[in-house]
Coordinates of C-alpha atoms and ligand atoms in Angstrom, one line a residue:
M1 CA 19.8 13.3 8.5
P2 CA 20.1 9.6 9.3
V3 CA 23.0 7.9 6.9
T4 CA 21.1 4.3 5.8
V5 CA 23.5 1.6 6.0
E6 CA 22.7 -1.8 4.3
I7 CA 24.7 -4.5 5.6
T8 CA 24.2 -8.4 5.8
L9 CA 25.5 -10.9 8.8
P10 CA 25.4 -14.6 9.0
P11 CA 22.7 -15.5 11.7
H12 CA 24.8 -15.8 15.1
K13 CA 26.3 -12.6 14.6
M14 CA 22.9 -10.7 14.7
T15 CA 23.6 -9.3 18.9
A16 CA 22.8 -5.7 19.2
P17 CA 27.6 -5.4 19.6
D18 CA 27.9 -7.3 16.7
I19 CA 25.3 -5.3 14.5
R20 CA 27.3 -1.9 15.8
A21 CA 30.8 -3.3 15.3
A22 CA 29.3 -4.2 11.3
L23 CA 28.5 -0.5 11.2
V24 CA 31.3 0.7 12.5
R25 CA 33.1 -1.2 10.0
S26 CA 31.1 -0.1 6.9
L27 CA 30.7 3.3 8.1
G28 CA 35.0 3.8 8.9
R29 CA 33.6 5.7 12.6
D30 CA 32.4 4.9 15.6
V31 CA 28.3 4.7 15.9
S32 CA 26.3 5.6 18.9
H33 CA 22.9 5.8 17.5
W34 CA 20.6 3.1 15.1
R35 CA 17.5 2.1 13.8
L36 CA 16.7 -0.9 12.0
R37 CA 14.5 -0.5 9.7
K38 CA 14.4 -3.7 7.6
R39 CA 15.7 -7.3 8.4
S40 CA 15.6 -10.6 5.5
L41 CA 16.6 -13.6 5.5
D42 CA 18.6 -14.5 2.2
A43 CA 18.9 -18.4 2.3
R44 CA 19.8 -18.9 -1.6
K45 CA 23.3 -20.2 -0.5
R46 CA 24.1 -20.0 2.8
P47 CA 21.7 -18.2 4.9
V48 CA 22.6 -14.1 6.1
Y49 CA 20.4 -11.8 7.6
R50 CA 20.2 -8.4 5.2
L51 CA 19.8 -5.6 7.6
R52 CA 19.0 -2.0 6.0
I53 CA 19.7 -0.1 9.3
E54 CA 19.7 4.3 9.7
V55 CA 22.3 5.8 11.9
F56 CA 21.9 8.8 13.5
D57 CA 24.4 11.5 14.8
Q58 CA 21.7 11.4 18.0
A59 CA 18.9 10.2 19.3
P60 CA 16.4 9.2 16.8
P61 CA 13.4 11.0 17.0
A62 CA 10.3 9.0 18.4
E63 CA 8.4 6.4 16.4
P64 CA 4.5 8.5 14.9
D65 CA 2.2 7.7 17.0
V66 CA -1.0 6.6 15.2
T67 CA -3.3 6.8 18.1
A68 CA -2.8 10.6 18.4
T69 CA -5.7 11.0 15.7
F70 CA -7.9 9.2 17.6
R71 CA -11.0 11.3 18.4
D72 CA -14.1 11.3 21.3
V73 CA -16.9 9.9 19.1
H74 CA -19.5 9.7 21.4
N75 CA -21.5 12.1 20.7
A76 CA -20.8 11.6 16.3
P77 CA -23.1 10.1 14.1
A78 CA -22.9 6.0 14.3
V79 CA -21.6 3.8 11.0
H80 CA -22.6 0.4 12.1
I81 CA -20.3 -2.5 10.9
I82 CA -21.1 -6.3 10.7
G83 CA -17.9 -8.4 11.5
A84 CA -14.6 -8.0 13.8
G85 CA -12.4 -9.8 11.8
P86 CA -9.4 -7.8 10.4
A87 CA -11.3 -5.6 8.4
G88 CA -14.5 -4.6 10.4
Y89 CA -11.8 -3.6 13.1
F90 CA -9.7 -1.7 11.5
A91 CA -12.6 -0.1 9.8
A92 CA -13.9 0.5 12.8
L93 CA -10.0 2.0 13.7
K94 CA -10.4 4.2 11.0
A95 CA -14.1 5.7 12.0
L96 CA -12.4 6.5 15.3
E97 CA -10.1 9.2 12.9
L98 CA -12.9 10.3 10.9
G99 CA -15.3 11.4 13.7
L100 CA -17.6 8.5 13.0
R101 CA -18.9 6.5 16.0
P102 CA -18.6 2.4 14.5
I103 CA -21.0 0.1 16.0
V104 CA -19.6 -3.1 15.5
L105 CA -22.4 -6.5 15.7
E106 CA -19.9 -9.2 15.8
R107 CA -22.4 -13.3 15.3
G108 CA -19.5 -14.5 17.6
L109 CA -17.9 -14.3 20.5
P110 CA -15.1 -11.9 22.3
V111 CA -11.6 -13.5 21.7
R112 CA -11.0 -15.0 24.8
E113 CA -14.6 -16.8 25.2
R114 CA -13.5 -17.9 21.8
R115 CA -11.0 -20.5 22.8
R116 CA -13.7 -22.8 24.4
S117 CA -15.7 -23.1 21.0
L118 CA -11.7 -24.0 19.2
R119 CA -11.0 -26.1 22.6
Q120 CA -15.2 -28.1 21.4
I121 CA -13.7 -28.8 18.0
Q122 CA -10.2 -30.1 18.5
Q123 CA -11.1 -32.5 22.2
F124 CA -14.8 -33.4 20.2
G125 CA -15.1 -32.5 17.1
I126 CA -18.6 -30.1 18.2
V127 CA -19.3 -26.7 15.3
D128 CA -19.9 -24.3 16.9
P129 CA -21.6 -22.3 13.7
D130 CA -21.3 -19.0 15.4
S131 CA -18.0 -19.2 16.9
N132 CA -15.1 -21.1 15.3
Y133 CA -12.0 -20.9 13.6
C134 CA -13.5 -18.5 11.2
F135 CA -15.8 -16.6 13.3
G136 CA -15.2 -14.6 16.9
E137 CA -14.1 -11.5 17.6
G138 CA -10.8 -11.0 15.4
G139 CA -12.1 -12.9 12.8
A140 CA -10.4 -15.8 10.5
G141 CA -7.3 -14.0 11.2
T142 CA -6.8 -14.5 14.9
Y143 CA -5.9 -18.0 15.9
S144 CA -3.7 -18.4 12.4
D145 CA -0.7 -17.7 11.7
G146 CA -1.0 -14.3 11.8
K147 CA 1.0 -13.6 8.8
L148 CA 1.7 -9.9 8.0
Y149 CA 2.7 -10.0 4.5
T150 CA 0.9 -9.1 1.7
R151 CA 1.2 -7.5 -2.0
A152 CA -1.3 -5.6 -1.9
H153 CA 1.1 -2.2 -2.5
K154 CA -1.7 -0.1 -4.3
R155 CA -4.1 -0.4 -1.4
G156 CA -2.9 2.0 1.2
N157 CA -0.2 2.2 3.5
I158 CA 0.5 -1.2 5.0
E159 CA 3.8 0.4 7.5
H160 CA -0.1 2.9 9.1
I161 CA -1.5 -1.7 9.7
L162 CA 1.5 -2.7 11.2
R163 CA 2.2 0.4 13.5
L164 CA -1.8 0.2 14.8
L165 CA -1.0 -3.6 15.3
V166 CA 2.3 -2.5 17.4
A167 CA 0.3 -0.1 18.9
H168 CA -1.8 -2.9 20.5
G169 CA 0.7 -4.6 21.8
A170 CA 2.4 -6.6 18.9
P171 CA 5.8 -7.4 18.6
P172 CA 7.6 -4.2 16.7
D173 CA 10.2 -6.8 15.3
I174 CA 7.3 -6.7 12.4
L175 CA 8.2 -3.3 11.6
V176 CA 11.3 -4.6 10.3
D177 CA 10.8 -8.1 9.1
A178 CA 10.5 -8.6 5.8
H179 CA 8.1 -11.6 6.6
P180 CA 6.5 -10.4 10.2
H181 CA 3.9 -12.8 11.4
I182 CA 2.4 -12.7 15.0
G183 CA 1.6 -15.9 16.1
S184 CA -2.3 -17.6 17.6
N185 CA -0.5 -16.9 20.9
K186 CA -0.3 -13.4 20.7
L187 CA -3.0 -12.2 18.1
P188 CA -5.9 -12.8 20.6
R189 CA -4.3 -9.6 22.8
V190 CA -4.0 -7.5 20.2
V191 CA -7.6 -8.0 19.0
R192 CA -8.6 -7.5 22.5
A193 CA -6.6 -4.2 22.7
I194 CA -8.0 -2.9 19.3
R195 CA -11.4 -3.3 20.7
K196 CA -10.4 -1.3 24.3
T197 CA -9.3 1.3 21.6
I198 CA -12.4 1.2 20.4
E199 CA -15.2 1.3 23.2
Q200 CA -12.0 4.0 24.9
Y201 CA -13.7 6.9 22.3
G202 CA -17.1 6.0 21.9
G203 CA -17.7 3.1 20.0
Q204 CA -19.6 0.0 20.6
V205 CA -18.9 -3.4 19.8
R206 CA -21.4 -6.4 20.2
F207 CA -20.7 -10.0 20.5
Q208 CA -24.1 -12.8 19.5
S209 CA -25.2 -9.8 17.3
K210 CA -25.9 -12.2 13.9
L211 CA -26.6 -10.1 10.9
T212 CA -29.9 -12.5 9.7
D213 CA -31.7 -10.2 7.6
L214 CA -31.9 -7.0 6.2
I215 CA -35.0 -4.5 5.8
L216 CA -34.5 -2.7 2.3
R217 CA -36.2 0.2 1.0
D218 CA -35.3 2.3 -2.2
N219 CA -32.4 0.8 -2.6
R220 CA -31.3 1.4 0.7
V221 CA -30.7 -1.1 3.9
E222 CA -32.8 0.6 6.4
T223 CA -33.2 -1.8 9.0
L224 CA -30.6 -4.1 11.0
I225 CA -31.9 -7.7 11.8
I226 CA -29.7 -8.7 14.8
N227 CA -30.9 -12.7 15.6
G228 CA -34.1 -13.0 14.2
Q229 CA -35.8 -10.3 16.5
E230 CA -33.9 -6.8 16.9
E231 CA -34.5 -3.6 15.0
I232 CA -31.9 -1.2 14.2
P233 CA -32.5 1.3 11.9
T234 CA -28.9 2.1 9.8
R235 CA -28.0 5.1 8.0
A236 CA -25.2 3.2 6.4
V237 CA -23.0 -0.5 6.6
V238 CA -19.8 -2.2 6.6
L239 CA -20.5 -5.7 5.0
A240 CA -17.4 -7.5 6.6
T241 CA -18.5 -10.7 7.2
G242 CA -15.5 -12.6 5.3
H243 CA -16.0 -15.6 3.2
S244 CA -17.5 -18.1 5.3
A245 CA -20.9 -16.2 5.8
R246 CA -22.4 -18.3 3.7
D247 CA -25.8 -17.5 5.2
V248 CA -24.8 -13.8 4.9
Y249 CA -24.5 -14.3 0.7
A250 CA -28.0 -16.4 0.7
M251 CA -29.6 -13.5 2.3
L252 CA -28.6 -11.4 0.1
Q253 CA -29.7 -13.8 -2.4
R254 CA -33.4 -14.1 -1.2
H255 CA -33.5 -10.0 -1.4
G256 CA -31.9 -10.0 -5.1
V257 CA -28.9 -8.2 -3.8
Y258 CA -25.9 -8.4 -6.5
Q259 CA -23.5 -10.5 -6.2
E260 CA -21.5 -12.7 -8.8
F261 CA -19.1 -15.7 -8.7
K262 CA -15.2 -15.3 -7.7
P263 CA -12.9 -17.2 -9.0
F264 CA -11.3 -19.1 -5.9
A265 CA -8.8 -22.4 -5.6
L266 CA -9.1 -25.9 -3.5
G267 CA -7.3 -28.1 -2.7
V268 CA -5.6 -29.9 0.0
R269 CA -3.1 -29.1 3.0
V270 CA 0.1 -30.6 2.9
E271 CA 2.0 -31.5 6.3
H272 CA 5.7 -32.6 6.4
P273 CA 8.3 -32.3 9.5
Q274 CA 9.9 -29.3 9.7
P275 CA 13.2 -30.5 9.7
L276 CA 12.8 -31.4 6.2
I277 CA 12.2 -28.4 4.8
D278 CA 14.7 -26.8 7.0
E279 CA 17.4 -29.2 5.2
M280 CA 15.5 -28.1 2.2
Q281 CA 16.0 -25.0 2.0
Y282 CA 19.2 -24.2 4.3
R283 CA 21.0 -27.0 2.6
Q284 CA 22.0 -27.4 6.3
P285 CA 20.3 -28.5 9.5
R286 CA 18.6 -25.2 11.1
G287 CA 20.6 -25.1 14.3
Q288 CA 19.9 -23.2 16.8
Y289 CA 19.8 -19.2 14.8
L290 CA 17.6 -20.0 11.8
P291 CA 13.4 -19.7 11.8
A292 CA 11.6 -22.6 10.9
A293 CA 11.4 -22.2 6.9
S294 CA 9.3 -22.2 4.7
Y295 CA 8.3 -22.4 1.3
R296 CA 6.3 -21.0 -2.3
L297 CA 5.3 -22.7 -4.6
T298 CA 4.0 -22.6 -8.1
C299 CA 3.3 -24.4 -11.0
Q300 CA 1.5 -24.3 -14.4
V301 CA -0.2 -27.4 -15.3
D302 CA -2.0 -27.2 -18.4
G303 CA -2.6 -23.2 -18.4
R304 CA -4.3 -23.6 -14.6
G305 CA -2.5 -22.2 -11.6
V306 CA -1.2 -24.5 -8.8
F307 CA 0.6 -22.8 -5.7
S308 CA 1.0 -23.4 -2.0
F309 CA -0.8 -21.4 0.2
C310 CA -0.9 -19.7 3.5
M311 CA 2.2 -21.6 4.5
C312 CA 3.0 -22.4 8.1
P313 CA 6.0 -23.0 9.4
G314 CA 6.8 -24.8 12.6
G315 CA 2.8 -24.4 12.8
L316 CA 0.1 -27.1 12.9
I317 CA -3.0 -27.7 10.9
V318 CA -6.7 -26.9 12.3
P319 CA -10.4 -27.8 12.0
A320 CA -11.8 -24.5 9.9
A321 CA -15.5 -26.0 9.5
T322 CA -17.6 -23.9 10.1
A323 CA -21.0 -26.0 10.3
P324 CA -21.7 -29.4 11.4
G325 CA -21.5 -32.1 8.8
E326 CA -18.1 -30.7 6.9
I327 CA -14.0 -30.8 6.9
V328 CA -12.5 -28.2 6.8
V329 CA -8.6 -28.0 7.3
N330 CA -6.4 -24.3 7.4
G331 CA -3.2 -23.8 9.2
M332 CA -1.6 -22.1 12.5
S333 CA 1.1 -21.4 14.3
L334 CA 2.3 -19.7 17.3
S335 CA 4.8 -17.4 17.4
R336 CA 7.8 -19.0 17.8
R337 CA 6.9 -21.3 15.1
D338 CA 8.4 -24.3 17.1
S339 CA 6.6 -27.3 16.1
P340 CA 8.2 -30.2 14.0
F341 CA 5.6 -29.7 11.4
A342 CA 5.6 -27.6 8.1
N343 CA 2.4 -26.7 6.9
S344 CA 0.5 -25.5 3.8
G345 CA -2.5 -25.4 1.1
F346 CA -1.3 -26.3 -1.7
V347 CA -4.4 -26.0 -4.3
T348 CA -5.5 -24.8 -8.0
E349 CA -8.0 -22.6 -9.3
V350 CA -11.6 -23.0 -9.7
R351 CA -13.4 -21.1 -12.7
A352 CA -16.8 -20.7 -14.2
A353 CA -16.7 -23.6 -16.3
D354 CA -15.8 -26.4 -13.7
L355 CA -18.6 -25.9 -11.6
P356 CA -22.1 -28.1 -12.1
V357 CA -24.5 -25.4 -11.5
D358 CA -23.7 -22.5 -14.2
P359 CA -22.7 -19.3 -12.2
E360 CA -24.8 -16.4 -14.6
Q361 CA -27.4 -19.0 -13.5
D362 CA -26.6 -18.7 -9.7
A363 CA -24.1 -16.6 -8.1
L364 CA -23.4 -18.7 -5.1
A365 CA -22.5 -21.7 -7.5
G366 CA -18.8 -21.4 -5.9
V367 CA -20.1 -21.9 -2.6
L368 CA -22.4 -24.6 -3.1
F369 CA -19.2 -26.7 -5.4
Q370 CA -17.0 -25.5 -2.3
Q371 CA -19.8 -27.1 0.7
Q372 CA -20.1 -30.7 -1.3
V373 CA -16.2 -31.3 -1.7
E374 CA -16.3 -30.7 2.4
R375 CA -19.3 -33.0 3.5
A376 CA -17.7 -35.5 0.4
A377 CA -14.7 -35.0 2.9
F378 CA -16.6 -35.5 6.5
A379 CA -18.6 -38.4 5.5
A380 CA -16.0 -40.1 4.5
G381 CA -14.9 -40.2 8.4
D382 CA -15.8 -41.1 11.2
G383 CA -18.9 -38.5 11.8
S384 CA -16.0 -36.4 14.2
Q385 CA -13.7 -33.5 12.8
K386 CA -11.2 -36.6 12.1
A387 CA -9.9 -35.3 8.9
P388 CA -8.8 -37.8 5.4
A389 CA -5.0 -38.2 4.2
Q390 CA -3.1 -39.9 2.1
R391 CA 0.5 -40.2 1.9
L392 CA 2.1 -37.3 -0.4
T393 CA 3.6 -40.1 -2.3
D394 CA 0.6 -42.4 -2.5
F395 CA -1.9 -39.2 -3.3
V396 CA 0.3 -39.2 -6.8
E397 CA 0.3 -42.9 -7.2
G398 CA -3.2 -43.6 -6.4
R399 CA -3.4 -46.1 -3.2
L400 CA -4.9 -45.7 0.0
S401 CA -2.1 -45.4 2.5
P402 CA -1.8 -48.6 5.8
D403 CA -0.4 -45.6 7.9
L404 CA 0.1 -42.6 8.1
P405 CA 3.1 -40.4 9.4
P406 CA 2.6 -38.6 12.5
A407 CA 0.5 -35.2 12.2
S408 CA -0.3 -31.8 14.0
Y409 CA -3.8 -31.9 13.5
I410 CA -4.9 -32.1 17.1
P411 CA -8.4 -34.1 15.9
G412 CA -6.9 -37.4 14.0
L413 CA -6.5 -38.4 10.6
L414 CA -8.1 -41.2 9.5
S415 CA -6.6 -43.2 5.7
R416 CA -8.4 -42.2 3.0
R417 CA -8.4 -41.5 -0.9
V418 CA -8.1 -38.1 -0.5
D419 CA -7.6 -38.4 -4.5
E420 CA -10.7 -40.1 -5.2
L421 CA -12.6 -37.8 -3.0
L422 CA -11.6 -34.8 -4.0
P423 CA -12.9 -33.4 -7.6
D424 CA -11.2 -35.1 -10.5
F425 CA -10.1 -32.2 -12.1
I426 CA -8.4 -30.9 -9.0
T427 CA -6.9 -34.5 -8.1
R428 CA -5.5 -33.9 -11.9
H429 CA -3.4 -30.9 -11.2
I430 CA -2.3 -31.7 -7.5
R431 CA -0.6 -34.9 -8.3
Q432 CA 0.9 -33.5 -11.9
A433 CA 2.1 -29.9 -9.9
L434 CA 3.2 -32.7 -7.5
L435 CA 5.4 -34.2 -9.7
D436 CA 6.8 -31.9 -10.7
L437 CA 7.9 -31.1 -8.2
R438 CA 9.5 -34.2 -7.7
K439 CA 12.0 -33.2 -10.1
R440 CA 13.1 -29.4 -8.8
L441 CA 12.5 -30.1 -5.2
P442 CA 13.2 -33.9 -4.4
A443 CA 12.8 -33.8 -0.6
F444 CA 9.2 -32.3 -1.3
Y445 CA 8.1 -35.7 -2.4
T446 CA 8.2 -37.8 0.1
R447 CA 6.1 -40.6 2.2
E448 CA 6.5 -38.7 5.4
A449 CA 4.3 -35.7 3.9
N450 CA 0.9 -36.4 4.1
V451 CA -1.9 -34.7 2.1
V452 CA -4.7 -33.9 4.3
A453 CA -8.8 -32.6 2.6
V454 CA -10.0 -30.4 2.2
E455 CA -8.5 -26.8 2.0
S456 CA -11.6 -24.9 0.6
R457 CA -11.6 -21.5 2.4
T458 CA -9.0 -20.4 0.5
S459 CA -10.9 -17.2 -0.5
A460 CA -14.3 -15.8 -1.3
P461 CA -16.0 -17.4 -3.7
V462 CA -18.5 -14.8 -4.6
R463 CA -18.1 -11.2 -5.5
I464 CA -20.5 -8.3 -3.6
L465 CA -20.0 -6.2 -6.4
R466 CA -19.3 -2.2 -5.5
H467 CA -18.3 0.9 -7.3
R468 CA -14.7 1.1 -7.5
D469 CA -14.4 5.0 -6.3
S470 CA -17.2 5.4 -3.4
Y471 CA -16.7 1.8 -2.4
R472 CA -20.6 1.7 -2.4
H473 CA -22.3 -1.5 -3.5
I474 CA -23.3 -1.1 -7.0
Q475 CA -27.5 -1.5 -6.5
M476 CA -27.5 -0.2 -2.3
D477 CA -26.5 2.7 -1.8
N478 CA -25.7 3.0 1.6
L479 CA -24.1 -1.0 1.7
Y480 CA -20.3 -1.4 1.5
P481 CA -19.2 -4.9 1.2
C482 CA -15.8 -5.1 2.7
G483 CA -13.0 -6.8 3.6
E484 CA -12.3 -10.9 2.0
G485 CA -16.0 -11.8 2.4
A486 CA -16.3 -9.5 -0.6
G487 CA -14.0 -10.5 -2.5
Y488 CA -11.9 -7.2 -2.2
A489 CA -9.0 -8.8 -0.2
G490 CA -7.2 -12.3 0.7
G491 CA -5.5 -11.8 4.1
I492 CA -5.2 -10.0 7.2
V493 CA -3.5 -7.2 6.5
S494 CA -5.2 -6.7 2.8
A495 CA -8.7 -7.0 4.4
A496 CA -7.4 -4.5 7.5
L497 CA -6.6 -1.6 4.3
D498 CA -9.6 -2.6 2.7
G499 CA -11.1 -1.7 5.7
Q500 CA -9.9 1.7 6.5
N501 CA -10.5 2.1 2.9
V502 CA -14.5 1.5 3.0
M503 CA -14.6 3.7 6.1
T504 CA -12.8 6.6 4.3
A505 CA -15.2 7.1 1.7
V506 CA -18.2 6.4 4.3
A507 CA -16.9 9.0 6.3
Q508 CA -17.0 11.0 2.9
R509 CA -20.6 10.6 2.3
L510 CA -21.7 10.4 6.1
L511 CA -20.0 13.7 7.3
A512 CA -20.9 15.5 4.2
S513 CA -24.6 15.0 5.0
G514 CA -23.9 16.2 8.5
K515 CA -26.9 14.1 10.0
R516 CA -27.0 12.1 13.6
Ligands
FAD1 C1 -7.1 -20.9 10.2 C2 -7.1 -19.3 9.4 C3 -5.4 -19.2 8.9 C4 -5.0 -18.3 8.6 N1 -3.6 -17.8 8.6 C5 -3.6 -16.5 7.8 C6 -2.3 -16.1 7.9 O1 -1.6 -15.9 8.6 N2 -1.9 -14.4 7.4 C7 -3.1 -13.6 6.7 O2 -3.1 -12.5 6.0 N3 -4.4 -14.5 6.9 C8 -4.4 -15.6 7.2 N4 -6.5 -16.1 7.2 C9 -6.7 -15.5 6.3 C10 -7.1 -14.4 7.0 O3 -7.6 -14.3 8.1 C11 -8.4 -13.8 6.5 O4 -8.2 -12.8 4.6 C12 -8.7 -12.0 7.0 O5 -9.3 -12.8 8.3 C13 -9.8 -11.7 6.5 O6 -10.5 -10.5 7.1 P1 -11.8 -10.2 6.9 O7 -12.4 -9.1 8.1 O8 -12.3 -9.6 5.9 O9 -13.1 -11.4 7.3 P2 -12.9 -12.0 8.7 O10 -11.6 -12.2 9.1 O11 -13.0 -13.9 8.1 O12 -14.1 -11.8 9.6 C14 -15.4 -11.9 9.1 C15 -15.8 -11.8 10.8 O13 -17.3 -11.2 10.3 C16 -18.4 -12.3 11.0 N5 -19.3 -12.3 10.6 C17 -19.8 -13.4 9.9 N6 -21.3 -13.6 9.7 C18 -22.0 -12.2 10.3 C19 -22.9 -12.1 10.4 N7 -23.9 -12.7 10.1 N8 -23.1 -11.6 11.5 C20 -22.2 -10.7 12.4 N9 -20.6 -11.0 12.3 C21 -20.8 -12.0 11.3 C22 -17.4 -13.5 12.0 O14 -17.9 -13.9 13.0 C23 -15.8 -12.6 11.8 O15 -15.8 -12.7 12.8 C24 -6.0 -17.3 7.6 C25 -7.6 -17.6 8.0 C26 -7.3 -18.9 8.2 C27 -9.0 -19.6 8.6

């Protein structure tokens, strides 16, 4: 049995010999075999790393091989998965484990080719509605920061998800870091390796295959219509199309498939110089041993939450629109997180009562609201993907910025009254939250920060309701709403967990009925 030891080391002592020396000091005996189990940075006072380490008397046992349970499914019953995001791909991996043949239908391009579409958006402002920062192999999580922490601990085995990622090429550090992240330079390789696994065991992944319609009979999905023409009969459909597939929500609505409004959040992306955030969090310059500092902020303004969202230290703001004529921003970073900027969403809750259309009358009222704000941001611009922005202090004080500080956003920023462009209640809440932060974190409140519009794709504004235990849609017998788009996940890991849970439910049913 290993002995578990907790040690604390300053950042410059995070080398193998220093860790070993600390273990020897702690145990009072020689140490030859050890394995790091947890690593977290504690910056509450002088920054230190806290490590949890297992010490062994002999070589530690091999780590579990999470791919050993995959089976050959070439002749197994098929299950259709719509969407190759984390929910869809982890559902497919689960299918390999459980003896089902996953057929993944994805509207976008394979992960490498997808880069061309991203370049088109960044350089020429051309948004391909099927291949962009949200759509394409790997889903919205691929060209992101790749943060892998989640609060979804009750939903399944997070370590298993992380081990699957490592088995497909993610850095093993994600197994021990308290706040693991992969980075968008490494994620595409991992996504591609997952596809290879799916194909190797007998599953299929088809690109440029957009679900455009369904043929329904007796509360079942009988046939999938792909690209408006191909008909694919199906016995079970996992619908994992993400929070931006507005055409899918609209198509379900046309068929009377039950969905309901789900509260979400909307606001801006705030970007500071990274050294300023480092000083704010570490109370000293970062130096060479500490990572780019991050933050997480929450405020309550008039009983409504205002919070930072998807913070990307050392990252970039990216154009995340999924259709021409809209401006949407989000954040990503590379694995080294070494850009000179720190960006984060800064958003507030949007509730049913805030919407111009009653969600009781129209379940897509939240989608319409998002769309209106995104189009207003576009209309305020010059017809390109340049985003409206304001210095943070000018946003709060309500004036146009005569100029803007440097920014990471490649298409470029335009000085605009972002405070006037956003719905009034959003501006009021964000403004008040920033004023509150001025007292708590004076460094954050600076004219060197940009406020960029609009951060609108925080989570799904719709829930495609399903039964709690069977994961089936409440009305459609063989439709399995899954992942973020269905309103049951938020983030890469929770979407992956949901994919696995949904596929387990599909397998219980399909394999019990025994047909091909
Ligand atoms: C820029 C950016 C950065 C992010 N950073 C992080 C982060 O650091 N950490 C984190 O946890 N989360 C992050 N997120 C959120 C995260 O990406 C999502 O929570 C997650 O990807 C949701 O997974 P999903 O599989 O449910 O949906 P998605 O990832 O949205 O995947 C849905 C897939 O379905 C496909 N699709 C849509 N419609 C159809 C159709 N009709 N037919 C066929 N296919 C279709 C899409 O092309 C897409 O590939 C980020 C998101 C963005 C946009």
